[in-house]
XYZ file of C-alpha atoms in Angstrom:
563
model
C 0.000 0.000 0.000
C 1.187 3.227 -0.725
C 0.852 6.068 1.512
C 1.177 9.791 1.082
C 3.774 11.751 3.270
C 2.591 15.558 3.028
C 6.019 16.883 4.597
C 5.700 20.327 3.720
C 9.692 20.277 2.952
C 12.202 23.506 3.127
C 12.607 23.622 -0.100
C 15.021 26.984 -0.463
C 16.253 28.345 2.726
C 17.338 32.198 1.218
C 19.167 34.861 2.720
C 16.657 36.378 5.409
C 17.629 39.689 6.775
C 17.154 40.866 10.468
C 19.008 39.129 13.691
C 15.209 37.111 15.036
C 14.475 36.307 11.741
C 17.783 35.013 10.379
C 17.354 32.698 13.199
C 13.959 31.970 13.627
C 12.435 31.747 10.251
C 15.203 28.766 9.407
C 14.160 27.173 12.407
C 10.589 27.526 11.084
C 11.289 25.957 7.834
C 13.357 22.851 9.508
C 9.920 22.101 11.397
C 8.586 22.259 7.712
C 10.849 19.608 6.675
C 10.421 17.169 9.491
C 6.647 17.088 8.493
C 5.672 19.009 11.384
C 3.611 21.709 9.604
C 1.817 23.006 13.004
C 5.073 23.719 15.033
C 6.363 25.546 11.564
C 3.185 27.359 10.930
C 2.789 28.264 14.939
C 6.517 29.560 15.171
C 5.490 31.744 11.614
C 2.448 33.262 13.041
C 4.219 34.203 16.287
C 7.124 35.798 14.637
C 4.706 37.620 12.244
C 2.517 39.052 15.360
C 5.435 40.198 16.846
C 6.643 42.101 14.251
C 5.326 42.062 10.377
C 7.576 42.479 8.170
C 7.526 41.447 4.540
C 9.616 38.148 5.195
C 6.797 36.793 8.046
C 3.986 37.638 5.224
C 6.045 35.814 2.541
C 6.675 32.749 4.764
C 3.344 32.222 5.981
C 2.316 32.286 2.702
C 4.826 29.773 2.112
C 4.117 27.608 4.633
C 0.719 27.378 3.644
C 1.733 26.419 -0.103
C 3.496 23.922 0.831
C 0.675 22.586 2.911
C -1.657 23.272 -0.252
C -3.430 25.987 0.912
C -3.043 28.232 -1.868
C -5.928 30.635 -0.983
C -4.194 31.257 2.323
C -1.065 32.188 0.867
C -2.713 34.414 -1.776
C -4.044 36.230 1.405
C -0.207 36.820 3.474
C 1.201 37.331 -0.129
C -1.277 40.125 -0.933
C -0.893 41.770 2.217
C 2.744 41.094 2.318
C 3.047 43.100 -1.435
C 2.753 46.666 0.706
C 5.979 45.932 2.724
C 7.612 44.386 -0.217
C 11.434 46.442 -1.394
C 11.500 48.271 -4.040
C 13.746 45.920 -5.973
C 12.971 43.191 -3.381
C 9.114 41.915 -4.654
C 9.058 38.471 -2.624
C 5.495 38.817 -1.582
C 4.244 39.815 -5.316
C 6.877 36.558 -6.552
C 4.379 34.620 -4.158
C 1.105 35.435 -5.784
C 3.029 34.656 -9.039
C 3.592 31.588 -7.377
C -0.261 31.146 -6.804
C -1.387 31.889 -9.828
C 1.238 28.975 -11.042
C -0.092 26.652 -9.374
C -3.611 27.280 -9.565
C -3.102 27.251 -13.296
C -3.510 30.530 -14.518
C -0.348 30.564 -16.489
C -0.774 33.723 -18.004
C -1.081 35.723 -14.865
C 2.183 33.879 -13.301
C 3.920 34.893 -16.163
C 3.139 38.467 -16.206
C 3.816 38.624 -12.404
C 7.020 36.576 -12.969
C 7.721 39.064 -15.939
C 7.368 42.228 -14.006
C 9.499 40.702 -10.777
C 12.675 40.227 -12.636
C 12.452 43.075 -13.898
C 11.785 45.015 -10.919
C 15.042 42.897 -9.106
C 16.938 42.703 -12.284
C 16.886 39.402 -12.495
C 19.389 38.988 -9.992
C 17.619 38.306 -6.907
C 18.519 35.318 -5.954
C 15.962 34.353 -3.616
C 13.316 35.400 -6.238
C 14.734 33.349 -8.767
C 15.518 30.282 -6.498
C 11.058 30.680 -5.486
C 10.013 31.071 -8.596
C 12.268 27.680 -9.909
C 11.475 26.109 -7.145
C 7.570 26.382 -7.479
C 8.006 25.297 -11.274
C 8.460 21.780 -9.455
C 4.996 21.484 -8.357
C 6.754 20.966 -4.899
C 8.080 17.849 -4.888
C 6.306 15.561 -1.926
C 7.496 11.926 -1.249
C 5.039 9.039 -1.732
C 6.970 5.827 -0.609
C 9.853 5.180 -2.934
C 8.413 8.701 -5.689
C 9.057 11.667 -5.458
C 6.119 13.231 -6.832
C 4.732 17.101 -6.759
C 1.655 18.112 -4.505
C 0.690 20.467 -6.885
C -0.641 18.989 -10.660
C 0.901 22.927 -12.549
C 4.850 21.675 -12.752
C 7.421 22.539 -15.261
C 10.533 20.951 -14.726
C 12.534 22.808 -17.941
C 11.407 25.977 -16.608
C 12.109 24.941 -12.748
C 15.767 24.342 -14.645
C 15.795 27.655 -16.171
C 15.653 29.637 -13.638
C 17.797 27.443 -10.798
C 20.629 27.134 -12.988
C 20.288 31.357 -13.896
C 20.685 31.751 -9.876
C 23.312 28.799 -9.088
C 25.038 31.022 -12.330
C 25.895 34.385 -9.190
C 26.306 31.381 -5.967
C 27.909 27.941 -7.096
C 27.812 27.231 -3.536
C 24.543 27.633 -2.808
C 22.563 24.505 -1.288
C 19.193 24.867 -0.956
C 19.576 25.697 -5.407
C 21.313 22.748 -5.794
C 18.801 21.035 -3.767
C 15.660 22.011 -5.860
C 17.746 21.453 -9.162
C 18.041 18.085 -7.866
C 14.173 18.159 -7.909
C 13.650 19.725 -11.499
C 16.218 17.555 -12.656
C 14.393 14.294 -11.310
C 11.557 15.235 -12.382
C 13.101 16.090 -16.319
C 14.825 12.653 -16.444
C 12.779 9.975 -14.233
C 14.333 7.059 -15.677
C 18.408 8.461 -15.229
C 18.683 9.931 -11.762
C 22.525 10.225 -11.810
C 21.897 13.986 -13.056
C 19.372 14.729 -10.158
C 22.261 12.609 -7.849
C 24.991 14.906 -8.512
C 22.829 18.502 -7.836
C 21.406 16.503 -4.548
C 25.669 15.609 -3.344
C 26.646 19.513 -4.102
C 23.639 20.136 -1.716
C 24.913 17.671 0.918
C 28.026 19.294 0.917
C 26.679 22.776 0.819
C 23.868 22.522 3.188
C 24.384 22.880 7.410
C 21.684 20.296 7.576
C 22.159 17.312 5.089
C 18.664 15.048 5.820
C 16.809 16.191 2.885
C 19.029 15.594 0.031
C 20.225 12.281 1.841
C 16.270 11.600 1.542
C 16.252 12.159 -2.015
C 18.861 10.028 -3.263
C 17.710 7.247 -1.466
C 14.508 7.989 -3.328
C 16.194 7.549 -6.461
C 18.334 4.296 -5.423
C 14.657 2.774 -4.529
C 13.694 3.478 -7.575
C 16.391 1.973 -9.576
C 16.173 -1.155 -7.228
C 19.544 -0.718 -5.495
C 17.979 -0.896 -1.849
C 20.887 -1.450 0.091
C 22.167 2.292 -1.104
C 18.568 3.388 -0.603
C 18.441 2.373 2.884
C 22.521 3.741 3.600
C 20.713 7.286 2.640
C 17.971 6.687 4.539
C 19.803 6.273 7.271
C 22.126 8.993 6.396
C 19.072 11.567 6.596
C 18.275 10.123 10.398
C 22.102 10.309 11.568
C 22.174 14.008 10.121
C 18.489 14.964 12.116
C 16.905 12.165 14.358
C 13.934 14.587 14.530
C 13.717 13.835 10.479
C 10.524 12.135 10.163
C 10.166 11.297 6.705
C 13.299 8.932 6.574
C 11.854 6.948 8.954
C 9.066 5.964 6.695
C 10.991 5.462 3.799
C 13.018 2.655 5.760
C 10.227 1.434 7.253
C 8.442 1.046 3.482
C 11.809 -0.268 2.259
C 12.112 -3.029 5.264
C 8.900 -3.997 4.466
C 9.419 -4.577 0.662
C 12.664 -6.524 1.538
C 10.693 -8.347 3.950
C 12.442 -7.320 6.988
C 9.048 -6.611 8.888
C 10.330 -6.144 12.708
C 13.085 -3.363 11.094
C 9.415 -2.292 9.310
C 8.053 -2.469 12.633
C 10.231 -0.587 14.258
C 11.022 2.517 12.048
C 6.963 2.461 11.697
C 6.814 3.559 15.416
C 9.649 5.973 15.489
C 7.498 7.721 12.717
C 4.135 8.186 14.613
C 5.938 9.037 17.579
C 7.657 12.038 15.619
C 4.099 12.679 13.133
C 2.315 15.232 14.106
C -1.145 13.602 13.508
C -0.676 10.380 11.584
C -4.458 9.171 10.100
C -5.725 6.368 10.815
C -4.365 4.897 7.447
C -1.125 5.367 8.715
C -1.713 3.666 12.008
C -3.372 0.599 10.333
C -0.172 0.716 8.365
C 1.769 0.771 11.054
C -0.253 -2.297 12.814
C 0.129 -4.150 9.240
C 4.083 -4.427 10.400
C 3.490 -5.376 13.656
C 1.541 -8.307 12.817
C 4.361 -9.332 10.057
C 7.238 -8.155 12.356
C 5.088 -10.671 15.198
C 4.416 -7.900 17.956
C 0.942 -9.182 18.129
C -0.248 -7.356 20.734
C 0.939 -3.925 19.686
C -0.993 -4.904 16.098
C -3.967 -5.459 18.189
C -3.844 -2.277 19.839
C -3.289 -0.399 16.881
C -5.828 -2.305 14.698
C -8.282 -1.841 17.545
C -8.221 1.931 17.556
C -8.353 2.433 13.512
C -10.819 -0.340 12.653
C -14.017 1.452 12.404
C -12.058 4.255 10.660
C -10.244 2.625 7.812
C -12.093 0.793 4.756
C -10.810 -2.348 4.589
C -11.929 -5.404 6.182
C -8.829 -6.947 5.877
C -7.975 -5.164 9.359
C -10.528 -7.620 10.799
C -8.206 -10.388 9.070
C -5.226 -9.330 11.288
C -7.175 -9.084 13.966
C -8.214 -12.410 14.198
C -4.928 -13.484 13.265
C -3.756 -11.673 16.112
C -5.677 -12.831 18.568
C -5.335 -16.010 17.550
C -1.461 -16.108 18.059
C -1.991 -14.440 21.174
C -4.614 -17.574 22.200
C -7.697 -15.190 22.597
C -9.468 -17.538 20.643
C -13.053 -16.285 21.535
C -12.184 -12.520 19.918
C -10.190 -15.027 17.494
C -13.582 -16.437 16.379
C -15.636 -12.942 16.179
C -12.968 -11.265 14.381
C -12.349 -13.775 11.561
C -16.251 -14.289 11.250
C -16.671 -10.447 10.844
C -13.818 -10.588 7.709
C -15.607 -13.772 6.077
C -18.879 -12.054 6.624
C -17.641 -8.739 4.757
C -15.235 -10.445 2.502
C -15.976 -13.908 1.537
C -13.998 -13.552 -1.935
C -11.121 -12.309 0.182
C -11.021 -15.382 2.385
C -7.867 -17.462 3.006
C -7.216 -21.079 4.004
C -5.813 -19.490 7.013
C -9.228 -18.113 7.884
C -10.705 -21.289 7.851
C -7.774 -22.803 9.681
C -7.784 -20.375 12.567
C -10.973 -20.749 12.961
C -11.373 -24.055 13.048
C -8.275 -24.096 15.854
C -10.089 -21.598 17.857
C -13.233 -23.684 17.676
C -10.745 -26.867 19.119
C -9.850 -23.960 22.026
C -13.168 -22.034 22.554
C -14.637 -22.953 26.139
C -18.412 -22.213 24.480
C -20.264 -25.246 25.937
C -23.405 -24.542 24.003
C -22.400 -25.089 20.471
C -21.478 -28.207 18.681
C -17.633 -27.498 18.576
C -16.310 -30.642 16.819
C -19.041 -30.294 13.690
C -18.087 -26.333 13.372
C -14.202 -27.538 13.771
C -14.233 -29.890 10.831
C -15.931 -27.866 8.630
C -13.355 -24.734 9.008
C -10.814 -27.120 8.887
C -12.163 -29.134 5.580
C -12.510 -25.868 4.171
C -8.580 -24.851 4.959
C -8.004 -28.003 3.720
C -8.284 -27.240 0.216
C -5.659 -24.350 -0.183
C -3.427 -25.682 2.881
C 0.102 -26.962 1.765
C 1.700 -26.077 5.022
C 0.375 -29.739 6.376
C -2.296 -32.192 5.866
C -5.178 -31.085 7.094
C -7.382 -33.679 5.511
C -5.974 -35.924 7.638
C -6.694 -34.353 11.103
C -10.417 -34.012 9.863
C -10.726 -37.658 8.376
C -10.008 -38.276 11.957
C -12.578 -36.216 13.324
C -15.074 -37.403 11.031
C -14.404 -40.590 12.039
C -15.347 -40.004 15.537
C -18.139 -38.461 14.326
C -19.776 -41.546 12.560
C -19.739 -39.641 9.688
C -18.065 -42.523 7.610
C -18.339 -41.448 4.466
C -16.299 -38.420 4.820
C -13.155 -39.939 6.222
C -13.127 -41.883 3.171
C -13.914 -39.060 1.078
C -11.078 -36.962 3.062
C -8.847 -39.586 3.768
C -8.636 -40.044 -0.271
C -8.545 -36.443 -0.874
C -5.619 -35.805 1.195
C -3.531 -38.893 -0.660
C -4.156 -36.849 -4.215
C -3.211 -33.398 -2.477
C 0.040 -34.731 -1.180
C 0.674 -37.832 -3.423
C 1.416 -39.876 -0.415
C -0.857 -41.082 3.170
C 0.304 -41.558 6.014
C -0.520 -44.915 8.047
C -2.918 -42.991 10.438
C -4.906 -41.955 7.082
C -4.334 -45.393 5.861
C -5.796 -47.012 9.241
C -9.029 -44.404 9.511
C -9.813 -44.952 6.005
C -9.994 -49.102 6.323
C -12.111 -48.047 9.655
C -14.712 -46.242 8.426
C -14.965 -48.709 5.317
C -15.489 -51.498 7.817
C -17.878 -49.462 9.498
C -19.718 -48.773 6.683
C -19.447 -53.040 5.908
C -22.480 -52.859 8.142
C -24.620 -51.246 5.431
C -23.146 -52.605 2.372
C -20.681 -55.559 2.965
C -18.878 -54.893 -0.056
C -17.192 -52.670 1.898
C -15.376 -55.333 4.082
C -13.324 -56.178 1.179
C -12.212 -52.550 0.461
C -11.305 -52.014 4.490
C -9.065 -55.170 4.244
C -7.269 -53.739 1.586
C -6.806 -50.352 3.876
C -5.392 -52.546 6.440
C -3.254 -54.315 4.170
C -1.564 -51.481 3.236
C -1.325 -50.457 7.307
C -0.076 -53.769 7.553
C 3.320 -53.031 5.346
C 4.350 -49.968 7.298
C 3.486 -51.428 10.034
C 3.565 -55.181 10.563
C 2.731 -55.843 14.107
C 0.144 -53.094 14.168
C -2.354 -55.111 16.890
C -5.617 -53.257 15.734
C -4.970 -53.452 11.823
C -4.929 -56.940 12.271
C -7.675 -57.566 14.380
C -9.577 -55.635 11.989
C -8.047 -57.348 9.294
C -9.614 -60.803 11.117
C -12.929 -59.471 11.047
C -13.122 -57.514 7.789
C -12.094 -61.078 6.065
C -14.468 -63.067 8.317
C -17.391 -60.390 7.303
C -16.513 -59.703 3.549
C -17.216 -63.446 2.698
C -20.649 -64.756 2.520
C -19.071 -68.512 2.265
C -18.389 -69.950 6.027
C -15.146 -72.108 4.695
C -13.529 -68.835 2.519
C -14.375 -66.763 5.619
C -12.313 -69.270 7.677
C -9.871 -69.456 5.556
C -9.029 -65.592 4.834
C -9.619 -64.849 8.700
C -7.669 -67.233 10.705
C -4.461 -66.281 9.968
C -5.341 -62.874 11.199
C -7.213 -63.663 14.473
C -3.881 -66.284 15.177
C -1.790 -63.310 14.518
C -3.809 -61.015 16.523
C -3.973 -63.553 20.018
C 0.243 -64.228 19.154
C 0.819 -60.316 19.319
C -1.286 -59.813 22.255
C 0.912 -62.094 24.641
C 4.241 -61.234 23.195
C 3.037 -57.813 24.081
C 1.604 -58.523 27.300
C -1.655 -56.545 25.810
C -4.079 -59.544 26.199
C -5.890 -57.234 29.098
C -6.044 -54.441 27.218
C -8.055 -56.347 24.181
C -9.592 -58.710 26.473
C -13.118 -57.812 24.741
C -11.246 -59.045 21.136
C -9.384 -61.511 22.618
C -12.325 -63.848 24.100
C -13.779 -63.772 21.067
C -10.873 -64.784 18.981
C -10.057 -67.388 21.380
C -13.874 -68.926 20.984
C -13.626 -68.681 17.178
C -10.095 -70.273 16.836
C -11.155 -72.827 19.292
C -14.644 -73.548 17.261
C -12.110 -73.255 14.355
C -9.445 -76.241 15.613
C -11.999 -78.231 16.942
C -14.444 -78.556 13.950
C -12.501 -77.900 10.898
C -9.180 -78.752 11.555
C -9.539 -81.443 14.545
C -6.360 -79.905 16.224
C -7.439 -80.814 20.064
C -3.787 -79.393 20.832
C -4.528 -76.298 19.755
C -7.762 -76.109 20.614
C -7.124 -77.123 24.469
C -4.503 -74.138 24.375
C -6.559 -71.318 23.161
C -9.251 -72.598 25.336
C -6.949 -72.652 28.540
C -5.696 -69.184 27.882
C -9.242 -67.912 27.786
C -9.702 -69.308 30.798
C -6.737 -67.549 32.370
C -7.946 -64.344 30.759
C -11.210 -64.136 32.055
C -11.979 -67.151 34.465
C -15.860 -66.596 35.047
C -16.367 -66.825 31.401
C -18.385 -69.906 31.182
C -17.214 -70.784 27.870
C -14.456 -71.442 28.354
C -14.305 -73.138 31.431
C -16.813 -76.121 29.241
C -14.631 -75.757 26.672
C -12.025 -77.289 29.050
C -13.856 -79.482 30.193
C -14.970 -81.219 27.225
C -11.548 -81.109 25.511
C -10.486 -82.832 28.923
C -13.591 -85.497 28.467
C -12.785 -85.607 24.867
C -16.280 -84.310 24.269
C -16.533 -83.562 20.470
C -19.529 -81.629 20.418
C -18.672 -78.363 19.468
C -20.536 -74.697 18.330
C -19.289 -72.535 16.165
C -19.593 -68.315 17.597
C -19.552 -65.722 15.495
C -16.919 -62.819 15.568
């Protein structure tokens, strides 16, 4: 964003007769070119109400041009004209100077006419105003230099600065508004504007302006490590110097060095006068990218029902999320998607959907509001795999469908799954086996592919037992596709000393293996074993305690449970 800096700059700082004056109306003019137009134009008015003199009219009248207030300088200049010298016409050069810039060009030039030739054309102050004000003014505007004032004429501005630098080579404030005329003549080669803008360095007491300049023109031509040397240059020469500031903290930013942004930011409001409240939601634009999240929110706070943008909502939320207010989180972010949708980020979603997980709102359904944020960040999000977290979610939510549906989705978006995707997926397919038994088949082949990453995964192959015992309508093919699973899954169990912990699972493998051994395979070794350990795992399960027993009677009779 680019933001106008009105700093109502020196300009020409001419030979001013009388002791107070010589002192006081430089002093005036510095203020001018810090930006701090009220201090100049308060120190003017005082001067000029304790003693008018032709030099207070003209520099009120000044002032206010370079503020653009051109009808208040017509009124000091035409007052000013009476106490104007004989071959000394400032005040009648200023409403020249008006008439300029208001764009009645015939007028300036017949005041311009008859004011060289009432000083001869040798007055240099004269001739320095009247080039000077062919400029338009020049104002900064980020990395541009740019005049306020739309009437400019940089051959003419030329004309007339080179005719006065002609009687004082050494004169800085001329050099310094050549340098203008001349960057303004030749935008695209600033070496000419350069070299008037170094004689003024070394001419002028105070160097800040000219430093300014040049590192105007290195931004331009992309050299930004000489920009910011100027920049800084201006600062060292006058820390009071407000405009540098901004120009370093508009150059950090667009070299992305946000908390140097940050920084220089503040040291310009504290030395602006009255910055807008553009300028402060400028400045809390760098503290958010420089992280000083709660200076952001302060500043964002105080401009956002001033400023046109509902991006400042954005950062707000943004803010407050990182600073885990996740209840101003969630109003902020919902006020940006309500005024912007178009505008809306996977971040958005994302944030939202995290300050939903971290809200302490008991009355809404939080995990339903969570997924669909995060599904939603889902689909721009690169940073991770957010499909993945929500397949998860959806899982828990018996919403079956969608972990497939998200589980799939976030294989194609990353052209890989992990083996927690993998293992939700073949979940919610055997879940769904309950509706349409096809799906058995398709869960196995989840598992399966659990299975290689991880071999000794107990649940994928308990589930890998069932989903095979289901996904056959056949009794022998389901016996034969399952039972190598459920003997894995009891195996794993005791070498992991997890028989407890999937004691539900485990009884009922140990009654299908044993209906298995017995019937099918007549292995009463096997069969006594499984039956004995089910025993041991849960010894008021009547099952297995006649299981026992008959194996011990060598009773054949046998059922066959279910899974």
């Amino acid at each position: 964003m680019k933001k106008t800096f009105n700093p109502l700059f020196i300009g020409l700082l001419w030979l001013i007769t009388g002791t107070l004056f010589a002192q006081d109306i430089p002093t005036a003019l510095r203020w001018l070119e810090r930006g701090q137009a009220e201090k100049a134009t308060q120190l003017l008015q005082q001067l000029h109400q304790a003693q008018p003199t032709s030099q207070t009219y003209f520099y009120n009248g000044y002032a206010a041009l370079r503020n653009n207030q051109p009808k208040e300088a017509s009124a000091f200049f035409e007052k000013g004209m009476a106490m104007d010298e004989k071959r000394h016409p400032l005040n009648k050069t200023g409403m020249g100077i008006v008439a300029l810039l208001e764009g009645r060009t015939a007028d300036a030039d017949r005041i311009f006419a008859e004011v060289l030739k009432e000083s001869k054309g040798k007055d240099l102050e004269i001739l320095g105003k009247i080039g000077e004000a062919y400029t338009g003014y020049v104002q900064v505007i980020n990395n541009v230099d740019k005049p306020l004032y739309g009437q400019h004429n940089a051959a003419k501005a030329i004309e007339y600065l080179e005719q006065a630098l002609k009687r004082d080579k050494k004169n800085g404030p001329l050099w310094l508004a050549l340098g203008d005329a001349r960057a303004l003549s030749t935008p695209s080669n600033g070496g000419p504007a350069v070299t008037a803008y170094e004689y003024a360095i070394e001419a002028l007491p105070n160097k800040s302006l000219p430093n300014h300049r040049i590192g105007n023109i290195y931004w331009a031509g992309r050299n930004y490590t000489l920009a910011s040397d100027f920049y800084k240059a201006a600062v060292n020469a006058d820390s009071l110097y407000a405009p540098a500031y901004l120009q370093l903290a508009e150059l950090n930013f667009k070299t992305e060095k946000y908390k140097e942004a940050a920084e220089n930011m503040n040291k310009y409001l504290a030395l602006a006068e009255k910055p807008d409240a553009e300028m402060r939601y400028r400045s809390g634009q760098f503290d958010y990218l420089a992280r000083e999240y709660a200076r952001a929110v302060e500043k964002l706070e105080s401009v956002k029902n001033d400023v046109e943008t509902p991006v400042t909502y954005r950062l707000l939320g943004r803010s407050y999320y990182s600073l885990k207010e996740y209840d101003k989180t969630i109003e902020n972010l919902n006020t940006f998607l309500e005024k912007a949708p178009d505008k809306a980020e996977g971040l958005e979603y994302k944030l939202l959907g995290r300050a939903y997980q971290n809200s302490t709102d008991t009355t809404i359904a939080k995990d339903s509001i969570v997924v669909s944020y995060l599904a939603k960040a889902a689909e721009t999000d690169t940073s991770e795999n957010l499909f993945s977290e929500v397949a998860e979610m959806s899982y828990k939510l018996k919403r079956y469908e969608d972990v497939i549906k998200y589980a799939e989705a976030g294989e194609k978006r990353f052209n890989k799954s992990s083996v927690k995707d993998k293992f939700w997926l073949a979940m919610a397919a055997y879940k769904m086996g309950q509706k349409d038994s096809t799906m058995y088949l398709k869960a196995d082949s989840a598992f399966a592919a659990v299975q290689e990453s991880s071999p000794d995964h107990i649940p994928t192959i308990l589930y890998r037992a069932k989903a095979n015992y289901y996904g056959y309508a056949d009794q022998d093919t389901a016996y034969v596709k399952s039972i190598p699973f459920y003997e894995r899954f009891v195996e794993l169990a005791y070498e992991k000393q997890e028989e407890n912990k999937f004691k539900y699972d485990m009884r009922i493998a140990l009654k299908y293996l044993y209906s298995y051994y017995v019937s099918v395979t007549n292995n009463t070794e096997k069969a006594l074993d499984v039956a004995r350990k089910g025993k041991v795992l849960d010894p008021a399960d009547k099952d297995f305690n006649d299981m026992v027993a008959q194996l011990t009677n060598q009773t054949t009779k046998q059922t066959r449970p279910k899974p």
